[in-house]
PDB file of C-alpha atoms in Angstrom:
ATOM      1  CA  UNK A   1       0.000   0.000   0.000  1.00 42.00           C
ATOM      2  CA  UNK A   2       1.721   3.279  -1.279  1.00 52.00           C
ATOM      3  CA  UNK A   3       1.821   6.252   1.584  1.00 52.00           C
ATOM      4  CA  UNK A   4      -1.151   8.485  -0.621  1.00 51.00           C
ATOM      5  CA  UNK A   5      -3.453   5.229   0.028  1.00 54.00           C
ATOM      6  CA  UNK A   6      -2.816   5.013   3.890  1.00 61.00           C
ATOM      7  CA  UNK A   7      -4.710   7.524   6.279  1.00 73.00           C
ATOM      8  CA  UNK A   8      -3.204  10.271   7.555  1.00 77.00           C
ATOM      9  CA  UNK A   9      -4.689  11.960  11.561  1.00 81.00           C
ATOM     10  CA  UNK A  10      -5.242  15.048  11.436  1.00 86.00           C
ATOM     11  CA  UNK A  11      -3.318  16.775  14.391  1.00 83.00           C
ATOM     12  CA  UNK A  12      -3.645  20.615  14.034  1.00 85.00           C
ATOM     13  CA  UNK A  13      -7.224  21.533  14.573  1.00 84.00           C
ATOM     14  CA  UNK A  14      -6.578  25.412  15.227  1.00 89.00           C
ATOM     15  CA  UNK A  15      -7.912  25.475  11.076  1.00 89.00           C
ATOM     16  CA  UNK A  16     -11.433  24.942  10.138  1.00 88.00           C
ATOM     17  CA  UNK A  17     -11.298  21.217   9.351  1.00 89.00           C
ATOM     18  CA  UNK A  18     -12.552  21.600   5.940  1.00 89.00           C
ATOM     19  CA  UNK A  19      -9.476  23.276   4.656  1.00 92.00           C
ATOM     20  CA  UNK A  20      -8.108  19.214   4.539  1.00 91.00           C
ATOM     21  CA  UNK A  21     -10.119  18.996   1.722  1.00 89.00           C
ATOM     22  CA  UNK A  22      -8.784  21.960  -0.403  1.00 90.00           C
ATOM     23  CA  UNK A  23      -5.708  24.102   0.873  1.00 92.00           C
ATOM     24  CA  UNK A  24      -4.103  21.848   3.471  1.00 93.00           C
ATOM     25  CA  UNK A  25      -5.411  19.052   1.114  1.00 91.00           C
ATOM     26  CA  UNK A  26      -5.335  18.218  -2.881  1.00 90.00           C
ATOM     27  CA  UNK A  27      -5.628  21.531  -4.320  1.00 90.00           C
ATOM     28  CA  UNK A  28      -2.930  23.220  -2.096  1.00 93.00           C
ATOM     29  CA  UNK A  29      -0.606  20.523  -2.510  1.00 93.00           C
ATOM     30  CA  UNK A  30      -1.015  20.817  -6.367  1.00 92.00           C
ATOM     31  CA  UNK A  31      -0.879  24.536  -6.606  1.00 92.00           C
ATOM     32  CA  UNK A  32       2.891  24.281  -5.111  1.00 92.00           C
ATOM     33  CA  UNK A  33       3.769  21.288  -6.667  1.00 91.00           C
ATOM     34  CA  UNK A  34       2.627  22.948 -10.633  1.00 90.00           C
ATOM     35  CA  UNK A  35       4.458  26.224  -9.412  1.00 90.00           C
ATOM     36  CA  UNK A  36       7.846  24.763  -7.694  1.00 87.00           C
ATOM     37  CA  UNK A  37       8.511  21.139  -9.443  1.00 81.00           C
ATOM     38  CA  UNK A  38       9.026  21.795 -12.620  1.00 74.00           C
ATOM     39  CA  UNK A  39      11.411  24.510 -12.815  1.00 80.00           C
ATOM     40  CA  UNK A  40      10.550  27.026  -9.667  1.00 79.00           C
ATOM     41  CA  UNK A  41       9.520  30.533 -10.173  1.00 86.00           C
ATOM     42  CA  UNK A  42      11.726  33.545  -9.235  1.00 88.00           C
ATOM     43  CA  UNK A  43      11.105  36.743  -7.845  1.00 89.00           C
ATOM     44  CA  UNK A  44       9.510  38.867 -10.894  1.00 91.00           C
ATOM     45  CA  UNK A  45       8.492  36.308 -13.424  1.00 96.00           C
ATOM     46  CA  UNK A  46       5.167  37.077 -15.071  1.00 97.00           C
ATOM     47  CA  UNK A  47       2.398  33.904 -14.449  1.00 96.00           C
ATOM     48  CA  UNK A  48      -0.810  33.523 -16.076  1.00 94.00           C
ATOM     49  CA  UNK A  49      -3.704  31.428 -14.310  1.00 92.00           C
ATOM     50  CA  UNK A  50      -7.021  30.375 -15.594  1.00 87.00           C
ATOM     51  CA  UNK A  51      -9.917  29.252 -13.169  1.00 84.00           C
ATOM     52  CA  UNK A  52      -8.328  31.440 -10.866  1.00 88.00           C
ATOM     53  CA  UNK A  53     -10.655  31.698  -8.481  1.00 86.00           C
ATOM     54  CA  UNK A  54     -11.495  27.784  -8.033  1.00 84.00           C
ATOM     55  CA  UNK A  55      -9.841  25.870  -5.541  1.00 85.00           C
ATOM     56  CA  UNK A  56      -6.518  25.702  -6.966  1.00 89.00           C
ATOM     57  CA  UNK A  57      -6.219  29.249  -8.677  1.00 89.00           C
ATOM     58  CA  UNK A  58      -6.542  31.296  -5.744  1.00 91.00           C
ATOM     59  CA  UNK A  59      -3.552  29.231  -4.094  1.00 92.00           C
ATOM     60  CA  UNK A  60      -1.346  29.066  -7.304  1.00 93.00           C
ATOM     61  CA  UNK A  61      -1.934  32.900  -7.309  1.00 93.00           C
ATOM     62  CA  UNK A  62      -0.818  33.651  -3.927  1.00 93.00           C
ATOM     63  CA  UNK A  63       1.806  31.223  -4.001  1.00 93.00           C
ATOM     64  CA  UNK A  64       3.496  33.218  -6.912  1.00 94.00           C
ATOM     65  CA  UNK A  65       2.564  36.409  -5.387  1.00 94.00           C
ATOM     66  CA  UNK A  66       4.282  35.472  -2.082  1.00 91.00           C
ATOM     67  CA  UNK A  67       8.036  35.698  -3.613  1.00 92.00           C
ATOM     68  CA  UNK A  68       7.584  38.528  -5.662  1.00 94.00           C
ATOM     69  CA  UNK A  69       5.919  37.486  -9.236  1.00 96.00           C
ATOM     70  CA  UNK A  70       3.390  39.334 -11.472  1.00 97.00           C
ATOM     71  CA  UNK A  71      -0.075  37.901 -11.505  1.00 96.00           C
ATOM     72  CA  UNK A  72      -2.352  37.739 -13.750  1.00 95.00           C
ATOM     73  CA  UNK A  73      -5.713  35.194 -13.603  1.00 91.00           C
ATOM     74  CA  UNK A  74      -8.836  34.202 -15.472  1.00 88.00           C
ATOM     75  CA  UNK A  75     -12.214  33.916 -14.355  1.00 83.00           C
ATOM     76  CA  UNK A  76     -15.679  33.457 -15.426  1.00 77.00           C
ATOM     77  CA  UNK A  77     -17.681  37.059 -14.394  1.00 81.00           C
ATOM     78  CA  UNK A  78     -17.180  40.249 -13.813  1.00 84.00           C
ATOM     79  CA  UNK A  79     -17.992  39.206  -9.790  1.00 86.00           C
ATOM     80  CA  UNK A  80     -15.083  36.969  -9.513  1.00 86.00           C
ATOM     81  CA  UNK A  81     -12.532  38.976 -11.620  1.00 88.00           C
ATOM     82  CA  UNK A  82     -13.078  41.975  -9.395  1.00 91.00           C
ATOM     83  CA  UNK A  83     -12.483  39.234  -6.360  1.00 90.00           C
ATOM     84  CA  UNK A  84      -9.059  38.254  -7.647  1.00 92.00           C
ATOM     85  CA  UNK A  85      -7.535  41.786  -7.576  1.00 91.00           C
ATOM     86  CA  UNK A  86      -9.820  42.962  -4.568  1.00 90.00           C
ATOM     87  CA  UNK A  87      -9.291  39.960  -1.986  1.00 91.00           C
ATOM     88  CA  UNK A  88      -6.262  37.983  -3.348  1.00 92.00           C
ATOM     89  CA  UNK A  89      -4.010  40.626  -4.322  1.00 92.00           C
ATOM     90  CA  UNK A  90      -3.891  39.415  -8.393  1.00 95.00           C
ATOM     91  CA  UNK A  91      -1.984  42.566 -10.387  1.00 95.00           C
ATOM     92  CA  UNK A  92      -4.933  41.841 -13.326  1.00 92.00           C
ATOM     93  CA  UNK A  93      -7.733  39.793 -14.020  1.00 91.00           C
ATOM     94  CA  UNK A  94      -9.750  38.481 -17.411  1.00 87.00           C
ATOM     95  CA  UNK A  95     -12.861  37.552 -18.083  1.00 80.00           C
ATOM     96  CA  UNK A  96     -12.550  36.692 -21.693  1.00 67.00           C
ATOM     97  CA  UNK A  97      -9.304  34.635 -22.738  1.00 55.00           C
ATOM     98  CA  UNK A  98      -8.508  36.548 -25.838  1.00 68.00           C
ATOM     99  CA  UNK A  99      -5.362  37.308 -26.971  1.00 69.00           C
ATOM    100  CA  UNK A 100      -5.115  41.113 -27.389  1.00 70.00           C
ATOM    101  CA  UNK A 101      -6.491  40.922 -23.344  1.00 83.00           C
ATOM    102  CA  UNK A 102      -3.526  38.820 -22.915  1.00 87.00           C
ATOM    103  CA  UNK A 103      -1.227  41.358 -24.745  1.00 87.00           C
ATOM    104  CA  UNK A 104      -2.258  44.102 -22.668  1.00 89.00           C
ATOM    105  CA  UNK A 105      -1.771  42.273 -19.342  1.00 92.00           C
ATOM    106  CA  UNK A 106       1.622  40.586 -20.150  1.00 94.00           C
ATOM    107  CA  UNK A 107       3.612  43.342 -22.831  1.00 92.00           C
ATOM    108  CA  UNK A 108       6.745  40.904 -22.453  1.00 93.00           C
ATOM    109  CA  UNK A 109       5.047  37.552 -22.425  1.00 95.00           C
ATOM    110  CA  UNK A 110       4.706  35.238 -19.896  1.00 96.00           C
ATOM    111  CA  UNK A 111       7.152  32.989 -18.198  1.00 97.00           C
ATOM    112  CA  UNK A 112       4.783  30.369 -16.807  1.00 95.00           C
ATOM    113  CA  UNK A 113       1.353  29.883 -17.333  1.00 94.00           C
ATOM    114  CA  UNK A 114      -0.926  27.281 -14.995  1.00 92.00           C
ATOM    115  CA  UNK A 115      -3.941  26.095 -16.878  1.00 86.00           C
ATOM    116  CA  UNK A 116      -5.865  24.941 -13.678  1.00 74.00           C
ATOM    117  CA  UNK A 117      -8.896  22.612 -14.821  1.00 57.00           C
ATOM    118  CA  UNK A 118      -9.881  25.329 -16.928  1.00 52.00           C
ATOM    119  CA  UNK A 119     -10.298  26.227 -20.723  1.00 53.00           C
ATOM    120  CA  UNK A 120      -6.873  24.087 -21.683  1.00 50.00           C
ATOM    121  CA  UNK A 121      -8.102  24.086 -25.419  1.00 53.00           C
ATOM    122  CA  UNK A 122      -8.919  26.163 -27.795  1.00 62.00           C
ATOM    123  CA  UNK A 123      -8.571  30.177 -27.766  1.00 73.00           C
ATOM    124  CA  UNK A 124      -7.540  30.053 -24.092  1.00 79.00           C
ATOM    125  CA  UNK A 125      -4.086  27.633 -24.710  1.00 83.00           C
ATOM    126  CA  UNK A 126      -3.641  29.232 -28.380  1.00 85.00           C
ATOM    127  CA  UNK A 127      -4.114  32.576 -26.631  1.00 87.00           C
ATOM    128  CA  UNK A 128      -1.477  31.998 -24.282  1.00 90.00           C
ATOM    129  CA  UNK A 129       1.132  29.751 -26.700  1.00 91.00           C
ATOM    130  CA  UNK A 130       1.553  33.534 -28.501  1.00 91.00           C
ATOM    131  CA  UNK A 131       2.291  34.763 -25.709  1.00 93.00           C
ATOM    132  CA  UNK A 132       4.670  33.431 -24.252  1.00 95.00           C
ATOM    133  CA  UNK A 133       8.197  33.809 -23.513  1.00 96.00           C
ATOM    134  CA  UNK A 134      11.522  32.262 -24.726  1.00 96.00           C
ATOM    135  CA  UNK A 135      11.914  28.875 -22.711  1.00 95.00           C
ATOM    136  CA  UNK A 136       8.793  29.870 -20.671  1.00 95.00           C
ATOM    137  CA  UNK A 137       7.028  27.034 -18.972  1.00 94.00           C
ATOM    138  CA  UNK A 138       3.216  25.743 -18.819  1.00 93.00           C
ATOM    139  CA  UNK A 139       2.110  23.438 -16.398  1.00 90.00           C
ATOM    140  CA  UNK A 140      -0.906  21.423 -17.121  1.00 87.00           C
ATOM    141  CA  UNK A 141      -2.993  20.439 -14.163  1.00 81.00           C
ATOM    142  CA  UNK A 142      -6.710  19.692 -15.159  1.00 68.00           C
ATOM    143  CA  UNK A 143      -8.734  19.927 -18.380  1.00 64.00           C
ATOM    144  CA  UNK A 144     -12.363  19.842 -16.963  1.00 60.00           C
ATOM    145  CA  UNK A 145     -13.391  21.956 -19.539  1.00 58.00           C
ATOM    146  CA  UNK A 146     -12.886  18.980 -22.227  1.00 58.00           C
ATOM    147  CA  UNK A 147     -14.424  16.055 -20.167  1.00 58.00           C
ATOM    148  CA  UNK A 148     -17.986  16.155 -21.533  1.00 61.00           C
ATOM    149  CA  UNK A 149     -17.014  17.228 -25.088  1.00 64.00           C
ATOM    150  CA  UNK A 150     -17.686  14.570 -27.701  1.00 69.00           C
ATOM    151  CA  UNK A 151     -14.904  16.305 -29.619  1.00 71.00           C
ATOM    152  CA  UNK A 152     -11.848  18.052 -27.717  1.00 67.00           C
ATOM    153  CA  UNK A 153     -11.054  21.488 -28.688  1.00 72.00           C
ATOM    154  CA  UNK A 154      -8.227  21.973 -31.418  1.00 76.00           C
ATOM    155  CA  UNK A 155      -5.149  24.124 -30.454  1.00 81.00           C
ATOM    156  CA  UNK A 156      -4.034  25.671 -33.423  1.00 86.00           C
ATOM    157  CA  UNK A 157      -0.357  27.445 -31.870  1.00 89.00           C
ATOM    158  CA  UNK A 158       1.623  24.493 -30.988  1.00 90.00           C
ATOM    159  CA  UNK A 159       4.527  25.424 -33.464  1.00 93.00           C
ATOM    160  CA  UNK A 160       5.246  27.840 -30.446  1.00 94.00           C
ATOM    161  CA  UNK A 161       6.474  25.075 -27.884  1.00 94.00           C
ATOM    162  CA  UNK A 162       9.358  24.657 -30.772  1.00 95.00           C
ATOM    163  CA  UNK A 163       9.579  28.278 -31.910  1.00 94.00           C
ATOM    164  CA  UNK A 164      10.055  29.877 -28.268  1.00 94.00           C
ATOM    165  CA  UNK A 165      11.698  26.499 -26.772  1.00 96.00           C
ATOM    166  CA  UNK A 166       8.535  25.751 -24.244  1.00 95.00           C
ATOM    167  CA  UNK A 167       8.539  22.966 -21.611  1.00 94.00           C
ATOM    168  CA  UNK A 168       4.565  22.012 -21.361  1.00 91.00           C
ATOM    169  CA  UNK A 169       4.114  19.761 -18.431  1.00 89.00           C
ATOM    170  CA  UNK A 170       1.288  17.796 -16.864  1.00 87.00           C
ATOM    171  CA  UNK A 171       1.260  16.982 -13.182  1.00 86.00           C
ATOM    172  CA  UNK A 172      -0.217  14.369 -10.981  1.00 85.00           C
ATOM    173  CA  UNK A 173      -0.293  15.463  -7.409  1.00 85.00           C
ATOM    174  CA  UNK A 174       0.120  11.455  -6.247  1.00 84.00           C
ATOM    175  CA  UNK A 175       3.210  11.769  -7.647  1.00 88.00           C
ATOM    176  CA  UNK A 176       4.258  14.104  -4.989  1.00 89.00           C
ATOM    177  CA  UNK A 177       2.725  13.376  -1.529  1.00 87.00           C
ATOM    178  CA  UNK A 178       5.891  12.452  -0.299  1.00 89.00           C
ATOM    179  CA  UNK A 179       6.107  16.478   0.011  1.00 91.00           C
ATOM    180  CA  UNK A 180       2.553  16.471   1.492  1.00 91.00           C
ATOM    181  CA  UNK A 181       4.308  17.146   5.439  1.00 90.00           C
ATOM    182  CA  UNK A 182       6.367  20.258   4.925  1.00 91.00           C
ATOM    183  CA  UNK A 183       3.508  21.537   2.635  1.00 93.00           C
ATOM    184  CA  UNK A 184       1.376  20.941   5.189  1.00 93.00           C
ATOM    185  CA  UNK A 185       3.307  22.483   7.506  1.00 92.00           C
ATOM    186  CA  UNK A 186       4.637  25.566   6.102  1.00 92.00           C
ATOM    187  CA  UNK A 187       0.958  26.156   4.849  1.00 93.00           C
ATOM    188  CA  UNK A 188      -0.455  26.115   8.381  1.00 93.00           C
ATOM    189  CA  UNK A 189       2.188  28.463   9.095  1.00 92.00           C
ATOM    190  CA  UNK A 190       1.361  30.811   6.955  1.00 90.00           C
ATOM    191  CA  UNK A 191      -2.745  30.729   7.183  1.00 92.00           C
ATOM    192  CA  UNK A 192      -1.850  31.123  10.977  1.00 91.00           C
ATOM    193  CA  UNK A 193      -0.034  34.074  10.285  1.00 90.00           C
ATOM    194  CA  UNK A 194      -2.386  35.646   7.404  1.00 88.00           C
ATOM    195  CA  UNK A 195      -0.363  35.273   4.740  1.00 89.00           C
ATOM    196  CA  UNK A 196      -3.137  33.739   2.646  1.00 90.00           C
ATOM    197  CA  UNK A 197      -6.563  34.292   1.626  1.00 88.00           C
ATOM    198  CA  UNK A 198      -8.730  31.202   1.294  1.00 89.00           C
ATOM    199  CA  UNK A 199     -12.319  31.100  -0.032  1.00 87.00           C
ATOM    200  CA  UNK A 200     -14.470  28.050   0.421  1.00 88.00           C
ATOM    201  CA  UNK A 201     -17.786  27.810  -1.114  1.00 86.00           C
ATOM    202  CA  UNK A 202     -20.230  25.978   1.127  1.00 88.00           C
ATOM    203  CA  UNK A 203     -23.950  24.994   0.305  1.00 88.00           C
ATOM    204  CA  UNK A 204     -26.200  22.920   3.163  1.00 88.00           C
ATOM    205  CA  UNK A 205     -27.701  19.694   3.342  1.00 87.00           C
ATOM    206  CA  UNK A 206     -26.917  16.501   1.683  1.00 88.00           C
ATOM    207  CA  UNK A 207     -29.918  17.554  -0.604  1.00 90.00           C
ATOM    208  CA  UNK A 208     -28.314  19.931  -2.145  1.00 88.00           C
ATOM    209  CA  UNK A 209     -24.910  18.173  -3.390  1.00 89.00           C
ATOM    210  CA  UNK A 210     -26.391  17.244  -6.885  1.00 89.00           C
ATOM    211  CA  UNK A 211     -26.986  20.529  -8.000  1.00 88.00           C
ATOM    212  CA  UNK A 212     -23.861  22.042  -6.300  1.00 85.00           C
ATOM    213  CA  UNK A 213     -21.680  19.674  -8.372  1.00 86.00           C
ATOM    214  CA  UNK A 214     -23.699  20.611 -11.453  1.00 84.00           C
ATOM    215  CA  UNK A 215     -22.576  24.079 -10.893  1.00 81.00           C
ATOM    216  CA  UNK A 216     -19.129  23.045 -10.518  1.00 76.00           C
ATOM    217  CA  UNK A 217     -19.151  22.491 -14.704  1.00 72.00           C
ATOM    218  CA  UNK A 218     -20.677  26.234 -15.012  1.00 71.00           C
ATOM    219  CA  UNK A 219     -17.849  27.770 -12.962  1.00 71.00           C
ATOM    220  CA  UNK A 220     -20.778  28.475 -10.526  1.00 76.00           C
ATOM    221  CA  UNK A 221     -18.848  28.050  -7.377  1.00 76.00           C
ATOM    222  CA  UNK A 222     -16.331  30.211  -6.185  1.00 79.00           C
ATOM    223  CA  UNK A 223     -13.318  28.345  -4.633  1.00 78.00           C
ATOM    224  CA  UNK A 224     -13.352  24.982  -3.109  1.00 85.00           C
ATOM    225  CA  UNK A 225     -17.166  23.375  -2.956  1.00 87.00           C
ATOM    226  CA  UNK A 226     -17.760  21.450   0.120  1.00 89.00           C
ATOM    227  CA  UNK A 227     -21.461  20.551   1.162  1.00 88.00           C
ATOM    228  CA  UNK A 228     -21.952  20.443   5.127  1.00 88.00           C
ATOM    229  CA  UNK A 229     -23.901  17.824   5.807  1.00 87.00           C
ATOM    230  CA  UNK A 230     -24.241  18.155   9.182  1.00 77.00           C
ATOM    231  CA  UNK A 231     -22.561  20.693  12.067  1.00 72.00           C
ATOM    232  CA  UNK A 232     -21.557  17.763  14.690  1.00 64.00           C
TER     233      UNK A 232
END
C-alpha cells in the first residue's frame, strides 16, 4: 500500500477542518507542486492562471505572489474577476481569454502559465502559446473543460512550444505526496499568520450536493465546494 493510500490523523485543529479537503489538502498541494517542481519561479516572473478563483487558482496565485511574481488570472464574471484583484491581491484579471487581453496584461510575455482545470483548449491555450516567452514554462494540471465534449477542442499554436523552446508539463499530485508534510506544515504556518486568503464555497444539506456539483461544470462556485452535511 503506497503512503497516498494510507490515512493520515489530522493533528492541528486550530484550522477549520474543511481546509483538509482543499488548501491543506489536494488543491494546495497541487498549486505548489505545478508552481515549484518543474522549474521554480523567481522573484519577478510574469504567471498567467485560468480558473483562478477555483480551488486551486486562488492558491497558485498567492503562491506566486508570495516571492515577488506578477499575476495575472482568469475567471468566469465580472464578480469573480473583481475578487481576484480585490481579496487575493492578483496585479490583473480576465474575463474573456482573448489574446489582445492577454497582450495588454503581459507586454513581455509570460514565463509560466498554470492552466488549472480550466479552458486548456482552444482560444484560451492558443491565446497563451503567442504569448509566451523564450523557454517559458506551462504546467498542465486539469482539463475539466474537455471532459464532456464529444470532440476536444483543437489548439491551433503548438509550433510555439518549438519556436520559443517551451517545456509544457502535466502533473499528478500522487506523484508528490511524499512532500505532502512540509507543505502541510509551512501552509499552516502561513494561514496562521495571514499570509493567505482562502475562499471556500459551502452549500447545506446533503440535498443539495447534486446541483452544487452541477454548478461546478458552469464555474458556478467560487473556490473549493464542500457541502456540510451536518454541524456535529
Amino acid at each position: 500500500m503506497s503512503e497516498f493510500e494510507t490515512l493520515r490523523k489530522i493533528t492541528d485543529i486550530n484550522v477549520p477542518l474543511s481546509y483538509y479537503t482543499g488548501i491543506l489538502g489536494m488543491p494546495g498541494l497541487l498549486a505548489h507542486v505545478g508552481l515549484f517542481q518543474s522549474r521554480p519561479l523567481i522573484n519577478e516572473e510574469c504567471v498567467y492562471v485560468s480558473a483562478a478563483l477555483g480551488a486551486v487558482g486562488q492558491l497558485v496565485g498567492q503562491f506566486a505572489k508570495a516571492i515577488g511574481c506578477y499575476v495575472v488570472g482568469s475567471a468566469g464574471s465580472n464578480e469573480k474577476v473583481d475578487l481576484l484583484k480585490s481579496k487575493f491581491g492578483f496585479d490583473g484579471a480576465l474575463e474573456h481569454d482573448l489574446d489582445q487581453s492577454v497582450k495588454e496584461y503581459f507586454l513581455e510575455g509570460i514565463d509560466m502559465y498554470f492552466d488549472n482545470v480550466g479552458n486548456v483548449g482552444g482560444v484560451v491555450l492558443d491565446a497563451v502559446l503567442l504569448n509566451m516567452k523564450d523557454n517559458g514554462r506551462i504546467s498542465v494540471c486539469g482539463m475539466i473543460s474537455q471532459y464532456n465534449k464529444d470532440e476536444p477542442e483543437i489548439v491551433k499554436n503548438l509550433f510555439c512550444l518549438v519556436l520559443e523552446c517551451i517545456e509544457m508539463k502535466g502533473f499528478m499530485v500522487f506523484d508528490f505526496w511524499d512532500l505532502y508534510p512540509y507543505f502541510l506544515e509551512a501552509t499552516i504556518r502561513r494561514i496562521k499568520e495571514g499570509e493567505i486568503v482562502y475562499v471556500e464555497d459551502i452549500v447545506e444539506g446533503l440535498e443539495n450536493a447534486p446541483s452544487a456539483l452541477i454548478g461546478l461544470f458552469t464555474g458556478k462556485n467560487i473556490g473549493k465546494q464542500i457541502v456540510l452535511v451536518s454541524c456535529e
